[in-house]
mmCIF file of C-alpha atoms in Angstrom:
data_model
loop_
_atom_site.group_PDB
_atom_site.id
_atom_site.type_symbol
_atom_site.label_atom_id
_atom_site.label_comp_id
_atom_site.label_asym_id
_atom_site.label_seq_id
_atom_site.Cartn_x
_atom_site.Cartn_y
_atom_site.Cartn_z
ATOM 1 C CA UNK A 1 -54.224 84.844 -13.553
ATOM 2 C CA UNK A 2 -56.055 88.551 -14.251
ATOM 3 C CA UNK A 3 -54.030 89.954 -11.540
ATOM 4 C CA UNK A 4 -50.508 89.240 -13.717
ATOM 5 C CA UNK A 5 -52.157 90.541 -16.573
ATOM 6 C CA UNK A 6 -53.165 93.171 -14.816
ATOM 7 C CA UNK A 7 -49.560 93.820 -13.773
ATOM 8 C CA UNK A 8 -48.070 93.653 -17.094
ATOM 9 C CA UNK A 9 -50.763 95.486 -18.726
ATOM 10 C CA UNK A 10 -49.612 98.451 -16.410
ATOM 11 C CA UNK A 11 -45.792 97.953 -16.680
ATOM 12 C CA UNK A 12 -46.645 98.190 -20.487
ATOM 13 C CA UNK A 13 -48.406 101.223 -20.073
ATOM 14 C CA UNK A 14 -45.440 103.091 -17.904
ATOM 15 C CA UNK A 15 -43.129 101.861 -20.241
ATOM 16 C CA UNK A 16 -44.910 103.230 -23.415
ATOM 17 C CA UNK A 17 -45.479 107.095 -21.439
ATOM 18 C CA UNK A 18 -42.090 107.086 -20.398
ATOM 19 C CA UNK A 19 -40.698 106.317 -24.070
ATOM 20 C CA UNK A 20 -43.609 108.859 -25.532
ATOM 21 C CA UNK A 21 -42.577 111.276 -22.893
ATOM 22 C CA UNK A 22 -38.938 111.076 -23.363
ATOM 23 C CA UNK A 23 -39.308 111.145 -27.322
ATOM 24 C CA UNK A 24 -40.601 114.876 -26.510
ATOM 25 C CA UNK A 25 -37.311 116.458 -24.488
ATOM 26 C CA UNK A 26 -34.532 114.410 -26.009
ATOM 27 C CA UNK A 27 -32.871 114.493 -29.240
ATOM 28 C CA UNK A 28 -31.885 110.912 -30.396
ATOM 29 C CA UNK A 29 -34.008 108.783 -27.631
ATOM 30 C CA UNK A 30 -33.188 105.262 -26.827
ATOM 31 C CA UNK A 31 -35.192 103.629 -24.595
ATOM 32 C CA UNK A 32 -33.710 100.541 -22.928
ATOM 33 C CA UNK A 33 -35.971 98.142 -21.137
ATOM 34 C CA UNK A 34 -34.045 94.804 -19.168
ATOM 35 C CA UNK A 35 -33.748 92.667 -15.952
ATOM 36 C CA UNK A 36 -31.229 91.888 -13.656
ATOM 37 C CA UNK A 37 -32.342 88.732 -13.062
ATOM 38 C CA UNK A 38 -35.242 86.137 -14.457
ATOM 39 C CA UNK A 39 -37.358 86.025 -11.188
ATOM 40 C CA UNK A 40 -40.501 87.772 -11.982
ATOM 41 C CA UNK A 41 -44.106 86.871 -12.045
ATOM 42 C CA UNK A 42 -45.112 84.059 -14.514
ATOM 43 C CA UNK A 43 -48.740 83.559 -16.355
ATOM 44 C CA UNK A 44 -47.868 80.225 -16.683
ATOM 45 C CA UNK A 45 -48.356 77.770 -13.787
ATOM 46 C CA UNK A 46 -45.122 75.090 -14.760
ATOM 47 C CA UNK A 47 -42.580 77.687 -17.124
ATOM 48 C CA UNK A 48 -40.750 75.930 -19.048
ATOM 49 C CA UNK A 49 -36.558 76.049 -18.979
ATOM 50 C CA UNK A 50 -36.600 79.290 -21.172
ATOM 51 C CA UNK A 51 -39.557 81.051 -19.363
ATOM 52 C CA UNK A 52 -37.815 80.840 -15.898
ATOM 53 C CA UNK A 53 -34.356 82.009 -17.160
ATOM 54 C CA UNK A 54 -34.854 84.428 -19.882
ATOM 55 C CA UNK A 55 -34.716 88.058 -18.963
ATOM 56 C CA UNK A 56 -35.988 90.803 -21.855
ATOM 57 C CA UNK A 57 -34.032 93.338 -23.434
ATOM 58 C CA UNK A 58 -36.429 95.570 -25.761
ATOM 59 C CA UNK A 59 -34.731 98.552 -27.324
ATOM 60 C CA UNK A 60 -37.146 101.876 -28.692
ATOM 61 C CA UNK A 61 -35.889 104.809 -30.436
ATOM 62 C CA UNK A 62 -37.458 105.398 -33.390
ATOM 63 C CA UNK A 63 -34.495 107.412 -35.530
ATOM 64 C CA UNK A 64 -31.752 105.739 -33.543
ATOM 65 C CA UNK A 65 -32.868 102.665 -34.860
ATOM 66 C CA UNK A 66 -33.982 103.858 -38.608
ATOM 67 C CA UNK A 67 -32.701 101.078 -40.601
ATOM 68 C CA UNK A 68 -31.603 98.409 -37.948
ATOM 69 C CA UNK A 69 -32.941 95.703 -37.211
ATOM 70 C CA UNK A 70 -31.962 92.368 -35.214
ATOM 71 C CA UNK A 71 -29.947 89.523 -37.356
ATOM 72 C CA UNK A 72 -31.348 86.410 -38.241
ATOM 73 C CA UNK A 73 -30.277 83.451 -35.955
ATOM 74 C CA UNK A 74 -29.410 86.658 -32.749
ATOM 75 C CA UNK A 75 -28.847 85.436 -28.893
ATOM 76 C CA UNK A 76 -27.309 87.158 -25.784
ATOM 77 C CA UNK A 77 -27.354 87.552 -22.696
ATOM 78 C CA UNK A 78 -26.400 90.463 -19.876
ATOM 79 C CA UNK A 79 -22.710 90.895 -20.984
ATOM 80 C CA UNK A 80 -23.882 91.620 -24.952
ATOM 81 C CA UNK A 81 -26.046 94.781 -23.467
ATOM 82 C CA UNK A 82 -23.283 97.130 -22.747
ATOM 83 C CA UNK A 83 -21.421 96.802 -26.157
ATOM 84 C CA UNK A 84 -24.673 96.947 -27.589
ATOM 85 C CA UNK A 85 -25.601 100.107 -26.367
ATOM 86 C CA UNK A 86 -21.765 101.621 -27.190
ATOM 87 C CA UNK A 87 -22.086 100.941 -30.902
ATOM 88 C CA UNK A 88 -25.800 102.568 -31.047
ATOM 89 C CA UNK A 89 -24.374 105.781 -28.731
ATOM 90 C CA UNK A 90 -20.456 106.152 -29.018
ATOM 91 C CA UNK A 91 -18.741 107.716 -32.157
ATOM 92 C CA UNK A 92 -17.789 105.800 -34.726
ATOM 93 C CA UNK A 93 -14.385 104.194 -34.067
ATOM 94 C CA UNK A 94 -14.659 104.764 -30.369
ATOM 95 C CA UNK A 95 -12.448 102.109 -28.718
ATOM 96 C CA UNK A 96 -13.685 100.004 -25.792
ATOM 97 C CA UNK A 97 -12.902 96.404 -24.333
ATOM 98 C CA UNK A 98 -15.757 93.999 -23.654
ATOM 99 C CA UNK A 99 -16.180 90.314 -23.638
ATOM 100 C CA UNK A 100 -19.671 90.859 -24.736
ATOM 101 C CA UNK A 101 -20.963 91.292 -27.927
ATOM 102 C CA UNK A 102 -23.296 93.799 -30.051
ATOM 103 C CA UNK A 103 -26.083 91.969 -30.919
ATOM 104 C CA UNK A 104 -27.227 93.885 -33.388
ATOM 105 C CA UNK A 105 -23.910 93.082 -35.726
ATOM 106 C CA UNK A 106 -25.030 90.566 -38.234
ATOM 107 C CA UNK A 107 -21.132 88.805 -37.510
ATOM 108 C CA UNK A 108 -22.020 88.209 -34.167
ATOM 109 C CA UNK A 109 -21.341 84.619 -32.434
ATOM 110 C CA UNK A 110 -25.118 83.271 -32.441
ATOM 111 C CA UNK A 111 -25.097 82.380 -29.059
ATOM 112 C CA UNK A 112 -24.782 83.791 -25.380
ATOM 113 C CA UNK A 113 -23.079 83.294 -22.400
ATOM 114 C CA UNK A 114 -25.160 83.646 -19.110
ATOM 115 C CA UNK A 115 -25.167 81.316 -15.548
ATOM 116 C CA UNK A 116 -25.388 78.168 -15.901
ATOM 117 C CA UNK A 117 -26.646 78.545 -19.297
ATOM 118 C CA UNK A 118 -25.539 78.968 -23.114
ATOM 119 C CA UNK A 119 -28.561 80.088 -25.263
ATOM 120 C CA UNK A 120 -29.013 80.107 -28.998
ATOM 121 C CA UNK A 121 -31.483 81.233 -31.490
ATOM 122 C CA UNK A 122 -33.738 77.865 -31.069
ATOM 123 C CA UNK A 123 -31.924 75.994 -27.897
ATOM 124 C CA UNK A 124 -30.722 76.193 -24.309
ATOM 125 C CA UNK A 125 -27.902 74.873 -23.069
ATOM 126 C CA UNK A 126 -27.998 73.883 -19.431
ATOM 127 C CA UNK A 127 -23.923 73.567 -18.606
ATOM 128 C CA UNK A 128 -23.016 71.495 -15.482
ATOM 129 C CA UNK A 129 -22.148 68.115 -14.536
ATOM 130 C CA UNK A 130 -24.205 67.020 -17.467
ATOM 131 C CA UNK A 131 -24.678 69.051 -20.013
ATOM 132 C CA UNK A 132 -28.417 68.728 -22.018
ATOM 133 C CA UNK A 133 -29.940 71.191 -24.898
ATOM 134 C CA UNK A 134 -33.252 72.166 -24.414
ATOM 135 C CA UNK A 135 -35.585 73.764 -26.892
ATOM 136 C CA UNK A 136 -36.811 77.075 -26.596
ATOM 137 C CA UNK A 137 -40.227 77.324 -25.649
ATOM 138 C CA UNK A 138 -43.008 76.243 -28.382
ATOM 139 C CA UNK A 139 -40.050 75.813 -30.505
ATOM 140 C CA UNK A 140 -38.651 71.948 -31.504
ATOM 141 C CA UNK A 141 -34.945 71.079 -30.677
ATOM 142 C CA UNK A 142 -33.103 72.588 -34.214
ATOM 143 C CA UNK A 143 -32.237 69.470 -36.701
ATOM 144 C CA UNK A 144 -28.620 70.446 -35.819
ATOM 145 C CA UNK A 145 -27.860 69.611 -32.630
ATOM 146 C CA UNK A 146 -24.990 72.450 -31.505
ATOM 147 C CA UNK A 147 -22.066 71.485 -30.671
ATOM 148 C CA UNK A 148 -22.030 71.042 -26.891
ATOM 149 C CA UNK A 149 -18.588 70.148 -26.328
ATOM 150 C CA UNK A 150 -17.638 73.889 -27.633
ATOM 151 C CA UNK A 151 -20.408 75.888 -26.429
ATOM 152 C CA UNK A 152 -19.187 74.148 -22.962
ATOM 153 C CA UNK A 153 -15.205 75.448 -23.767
ATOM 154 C CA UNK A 154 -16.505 78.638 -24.677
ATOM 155 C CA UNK A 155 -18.585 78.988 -21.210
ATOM 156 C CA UNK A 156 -15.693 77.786 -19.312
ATOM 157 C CA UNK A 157 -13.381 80.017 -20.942
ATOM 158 C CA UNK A 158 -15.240 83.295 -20.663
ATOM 159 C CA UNK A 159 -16.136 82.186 -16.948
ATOM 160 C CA UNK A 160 -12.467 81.831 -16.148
ATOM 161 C CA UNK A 161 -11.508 84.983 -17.914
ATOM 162 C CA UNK A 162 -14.188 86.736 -15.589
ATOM 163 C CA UNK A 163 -12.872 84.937 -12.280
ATOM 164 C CA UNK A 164 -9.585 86.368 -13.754
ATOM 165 C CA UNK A 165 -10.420 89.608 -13.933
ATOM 166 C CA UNK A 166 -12.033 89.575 -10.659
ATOM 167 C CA UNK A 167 -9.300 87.866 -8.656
ATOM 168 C CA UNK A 168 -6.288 89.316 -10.475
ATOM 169 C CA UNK A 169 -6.967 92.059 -12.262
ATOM 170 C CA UNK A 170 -6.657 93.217 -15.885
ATOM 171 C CA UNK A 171 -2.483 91.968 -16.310
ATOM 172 C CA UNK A 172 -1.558 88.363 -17.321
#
């Protein structure tokens, strides 16, 4: 559909003068470009699993990023973006508490943690009554299957750590 292309050719275009114009009046830019959410216009009349739920996060800054660059086998989701950002910005050794992680740090877990979903670097993990992997799209399911029955422990534990948290506060 032109008028999607149309769309993104512009959002592209406001994005790029805002990160040229910003480059100009700040020292160490870092551009940060996400969603809240994965509803947003598709090109593609039936999306596929990953298309619908997938949100971007693109990160620009030419010398803040000098010399880094995303680890083989990376995945997040929302709650990876904040700790993220703290290790490119804060000092070093500056203490914080998160339940995310930086995806940039080649020790990361290789997966993340979103609604509904667990995603890897070549599946999706739709968690529910049943759980089923998907592939990621124009990718083929990985040889290795993950292992569902932790990926699903892991989801339910960070989800009832965040309930937690909510409902009770930060003491055990």
């Amino acid at each position: 559909d032109f008028l999607a292309l149309g769309h993104f050719w512009y959002m592209d275009k406001c994005i790029g003068d805002f990160g040229k114009a910003i480059e100009h009046k700040v020292k160490l830019p870092l551009v940060v470009v996400t969603a809240d959410n994965a509803v947003r216009r598709k090109i593609n009349k039936t999306p596929d699993l990953y298309e619908k739920t997938a949100i971007p996060f693109v990160l620009y800054g030419k010398d803040v990023l000098k010399g880094i660059s995303l680890p083989p086998g990376a995945a997040g989701s929302h709650i990876d973006i904040t700790p993220t950002l703290v290790e490119l910005a804060a000092p070093k050794g500056f203490c914080y508490h998160t339940m995310g992680k930086d995806l940039l740090d080649p020790r990361q877990r290789p997966f993340g943690i979103g609604l509904n979903f667990v995603i890897g670097p070549d599946y999706l993990v739709e968690v529910g009554e049943k759980t089923k992997v998907h592939s990621l799209s124009g990718k083929p399911l990985p040889q290795t299957v993950p292992d569902v029955k932790m990926l699903k422990k892991f989801y339910d534990s960070m989800h009832g750590i965040a309930w937690w948290r909510i409902m009770k506060g930060p003491k055990v």
